Amino acid sequence: MSFGKKDICINISSKALIPKDKSKDFFEAFLNLVSSKSKSKVVKISNFGTFYCKNTPQRLGRNPKTKEEFIITKRSKLFFKPSNKIRSIIN
């Protein structure tokens, strides 16, 4: 089971009893804050999880339809590691 941004915004609006557009703004602000802060250091939220940034190296990619090869540049990706409390709730 996975949640998209839309699903999370709907859950926020129903639990907090606020309009969906406000919950979307709140969630976007949260994501922007976490992504900007995690580039320089690890962002840990107690009893929730840890956000951290990882650099992936440059690699060779391939289009499966045309078999054309191309280079995928190195990137900085945002990762989330849930806490044990969140893992036990999900599983």
XYZ file of N, CA and C in Angstrom:
273
model
N 0.848 -1.172 0.000
C 0.000 0.000 0.000
C 0.896 1.239 0.000
N 0.604 2.154 -0.871
C 1.400 3.374 -0.931
C 0.481 4.586 -0.882
N 1.052 5.676 -0.423
C 0.315 6.925 -0.325
C 0.962 7.950 -1.230
N 0.146 8.652 -1.985
C 0.635 9.765 -2.794
C 0.412 11.057 -2.036
N 0.881 12.155 -2.620
C 0.689 13.464 -1.994
C -0.785 13.771 -1.788
N -1.584 13.425 -2.780
C -3.019 13.699 -2.705
C -3.654 12.960 -1.530
N -3.284 11.679 -1.343
C -3.827 10.888 -0.241
C -3.432 11.470 1.114
N -2.184 11.890 1.215
C -1.699 12.460 2.478
C -2.408 13.773 2.770
N -2.597 14.609 1.763
C -3.298 15.885 1.956
C -4.748 15.664 2.377
N -5.410 14.670 1.808
C -6.782 14.359 2.200
C -6.835 13.895 3.652
N -5.872 13.065 4.055
C -5.820 12.614 5.448
C -5.572 13.769 6.400
N -4.678 14.672 6.044
C -4.403 15.836 6.897
C -5.652 16.693 7.036
N -6.354 16.932 5.933
C -7.530 17.800 5.987
C -8.657 17.168 6.799
N -8.813 15.853 6.714
C -9.886 15.209 7.474
C -9.558 15.130 8.960
N -8.304 14.871 9.319
C -7.923 14.754 10.734
C -7.856 16.115 11.419
N -7.353 17.122 10.709
C -7.181 18.447 11.307
C -8.394 19.350 11.085
N -9.376 18.857 10.323
C -10.595 19.617 10.027
C -10.287 20.969 9.384
N -9.413 20.924 8.372
C -9.072 22.130 7.612
C -9.353 21.857 6.135
N -9.486 22.888 5.323
C -9.739 22.677 3.884
C -8.570 21.973 3.193
N -8.867 21.304 2.095
C -7.849 20.534 1.369
C -6.743 21.417 0.810
N -7.084 22.626 0.365
C -6.034 23.498 -0.181
C -5.063 23.940 0.912
N -5.562 24.155 2.137
C -4.674 24.517 3.259
C -3.787 23.336 3.646
N -4.368 22.127 3.635
C -3.569 20.955 3.983
C -2.497 20.702 2.919
N -2.825 20.987 1.655
C -1.836 20.839 0.586
C -0.698 21.831 0.773
N -1.030 23.083 1.116
C -0.001 24.096 1.369
C 0.888 23.697 2.544
N 0.256 23.188 3.599
C 0.997 22.746 4.783
C 1.966 21.616 4.424
N 1.478 20.627 3.689
C 2.304 19.479 3.320
C 3.448 19.883 2.399
N 3.178 20.760 1.435
C 4.228 21.247 0.535
C 5.302 22.008 1.308
N 4.882 22.828 2.275
C 5.845 23.575 3.094
C 6.709 22.615 3.903
N 6.082 21.571 4.444
C 6.825 20.561 5.206
C 7.859 19.872 4.322
N 7.447 19.450 3.128
C 8.378 18.780 2.223
C 9.520 19.695 1.787
N 9.218 20.956 1.520
C 10.266 21.906 1.137
C 11.262 22.116 2.267
N 10.756 22.220 3.496
C 11.629 22.405 4.654
C 12.530 21.196 4.850
N 11.960 20.011 4.804
C 12.744 18.796 5.009
C 13.773 18.622 3.895
N 13.380 18.827 2.651
C 14.331 18.624 1.552
C 15.462 19.648 1.567
N 15.169 20.889 1.942
C 16.232 21.894 1.975
C 17.185 21.672 3.145
N 16.662 21.269 4.290
C 17.524 21.053 5.461
C 18.316 19.756 5.366
N 17.762 18.736 4.710
C 18.442 17.445 4.666
C 19.611 17.430 3.692
N 19.727 18.435 2.835
C 20.873 18.493 1.929
C 22.171 18.732 2.682
N 22.092 19.477 3.790
C 23.303 19.773 4.547
C 23.484 18.867 5.759
N 22.386 18.320 6.308
C 22.495 17.453 7.476
C 21.286 16.530 7.547
N 21.331 15.590 8.485
C 20.246 14.629 8.672
C 19.132 15.290 9.473
N 17.885 15.091 9.029
C 16.729 15.642 9.736
C 16.020 14.487 10.425
N 16.019 14.506 11.775
C 15.393 13.440 12.546
C 14.175 13.996 13.259
N 13.048 13.304 13.107
C 11.819 13.646 13.811
C 11.551 12.495 14.773
N 11.575 12.772 16.073
C 11.421 11.733 17.081
C 10.127 10.966 16.898
N 10.202 9.662 17.080
C 9.082 8.732 16.961
C 8.431 8.731 15.581
N 9.094 9.295 14.582
C 8.555 9.284 13.222
C 9.566 8.703 12.247
N 10.757 9.306 12.163
C 11.767 8.794 11.253
C 12.848 9.805 10.950
N 13.707 9.431 10.019
C 14.859 10.242 9.658
C 14.875 10.481 8.154
N 15.090 11.731 7.764
C 15.251 12.099 6.360
C 16.732 12.391 6.137
N 17.295 11.841 5.070
C 18.690 12.117 4.752
C 18.877 12.121 3.240
N 19.932 12.779 2.816
C 20.227 12.933 1.398
C 21.393 12.016 1.041
N 21.283 11.362 -0.105
C 22.327 10.457 -0.554
C 22.656 10.793 -1.999
N 23.928 10.823 -2.325
C 24.351 11.083 -3.702
C 24.498 9.766 -4.445
N 23.864 9.668 -5.608
C 24.003 8.474 -6.440
C 25.030 8.770 -7.530
N 25.869 7.795 -7.854
C 26.912 8.034 -8.852
C 26.351 8.065 -10.276
N 27.149 8.576 -11.188
C 26.787 8.571 -12.612
C 26.771 7.118 -13.082
N 25.781 6.767 -13.917
C 25.685 5.391 -14.381
C 25.133 5.329 -15.804
N 25.214 4.156 -16.372
C 24.745 3.938 -17.728
C 23.299 3.450 -17.680
N 22.405 4.118 -18.417
C 21.005 3.723 -18.482
C 20.654 3.247 -19.869
N 19.504 2.559 -19.979
C 19.099 2.022 -21.269
C 17.588 2.140 -21.407
N 17.149 2.617 -22.579
C 15.738 2.653 -22.901
C 15.321 1.227 -23.278
N 14.399 0.599 -22.517
C 14.068 -0.799 -22.792
C 13.366 -1.016 -24.140
N 12.713 0.012 -24.641
C 11.991 -0.138 -25.897
C 12.933 -0.071 -27.101
N 13.818 0.938 -27.107
C 14.702 1.135 -28.259
C 16.103 0.567 -28.040
N 16.397 0.131 -26.833
C 17.731 -0.379 -26.444
C 18.811 0.681 -26.570
N 18.414 1.943 -26.631
C 19.368 3.040 -26.738
C 19.999 3.291 -25.366
N 21.308 3.414 -25.323
C 22.021 3.647 -24.069
C 22.308 5.128 -23.900
N 22.295 5.585 -22.665
C 22.606 6.977 -22.350
C 23.140 7.056 -20.933
N 23.767 8.169 -20.634
C 24.376 8.365 -19.316
C 23.386 9.081 -18.404
N 23.177 8.513 -17.210
C 22.360 9.156 -16.186
C 23.333 9.885 -15.266
N 23.164 11.188 -15.133
C 24.093 11.985 -14.332
C 23.938 11.678 -12.850
N 24.971 12.027 -12.078
C 24.879 11.806 -10.637
C 23.833 12.742 -10.048
N 23.125 12.252 -9.033
C 22.021 13.001 -8.452
C 22.051 12.923 -6.938
N 21.324 13.835 -6.354
C 21.150 13.845 -4.908
C 19.708 13.444 -4.618
N 19.518 12.323 -3.915
C 18.185 11.805 -3.646
C 17.853 11.895 -2.170
N 16.584 12.160 -1.884
C 16.100 12.247 -0.514
C 15.551 10.888 -0.101
N 16.024 10.375 1.036
C 15.577 9.088 1.552
C 14.916 9.278 2.907
N 14.028 8.352 3.249
C 13.341 8.366 4.534
C 13.483 7.002 5.179
N 13.923 6.994 6.434
C 14.010 5.756 7.196
C 13.033 5.881 8.359
N 11.947 5.092 8.349
C 10.953 5.218 9.421
C 11.479 4.678 10.748
N 10.956 5.219 11.847
C 11.354 4.741 13.162
C 10.716 3.381 13.422
N 11.179 2.701 14.451
C 10.637 1.386 14.787
C 9.155 1.476 15.158
N 8.761 2.571 15.771
C 7.362 2.763 16.146
C 6.471 2.837 14.897
N 6.895 3.582 13.896
C 6.136 3.708 12.645
C 6.151 2.363 11.905
N 7.283 1.665 11.907
C 7.356 0.366 11.244
C 6.382 -0.623 11.850
N 6.282 -0.619 13.182
C 5.357 -1.559 13.833
C 3.903 -1.223 13.518
N 3.581 0.067 13.340
C 2.226 0.464 12.988
C 1.889 0.032 11.559
N 2.847 0.222 10.650
C 2.633 -0.106 9.242
C 2.552 -1.616 9.027
N 3.426 -2.351 9.686
C 3.462 -3.818 9.479
C 2.534 -4.489 10.384
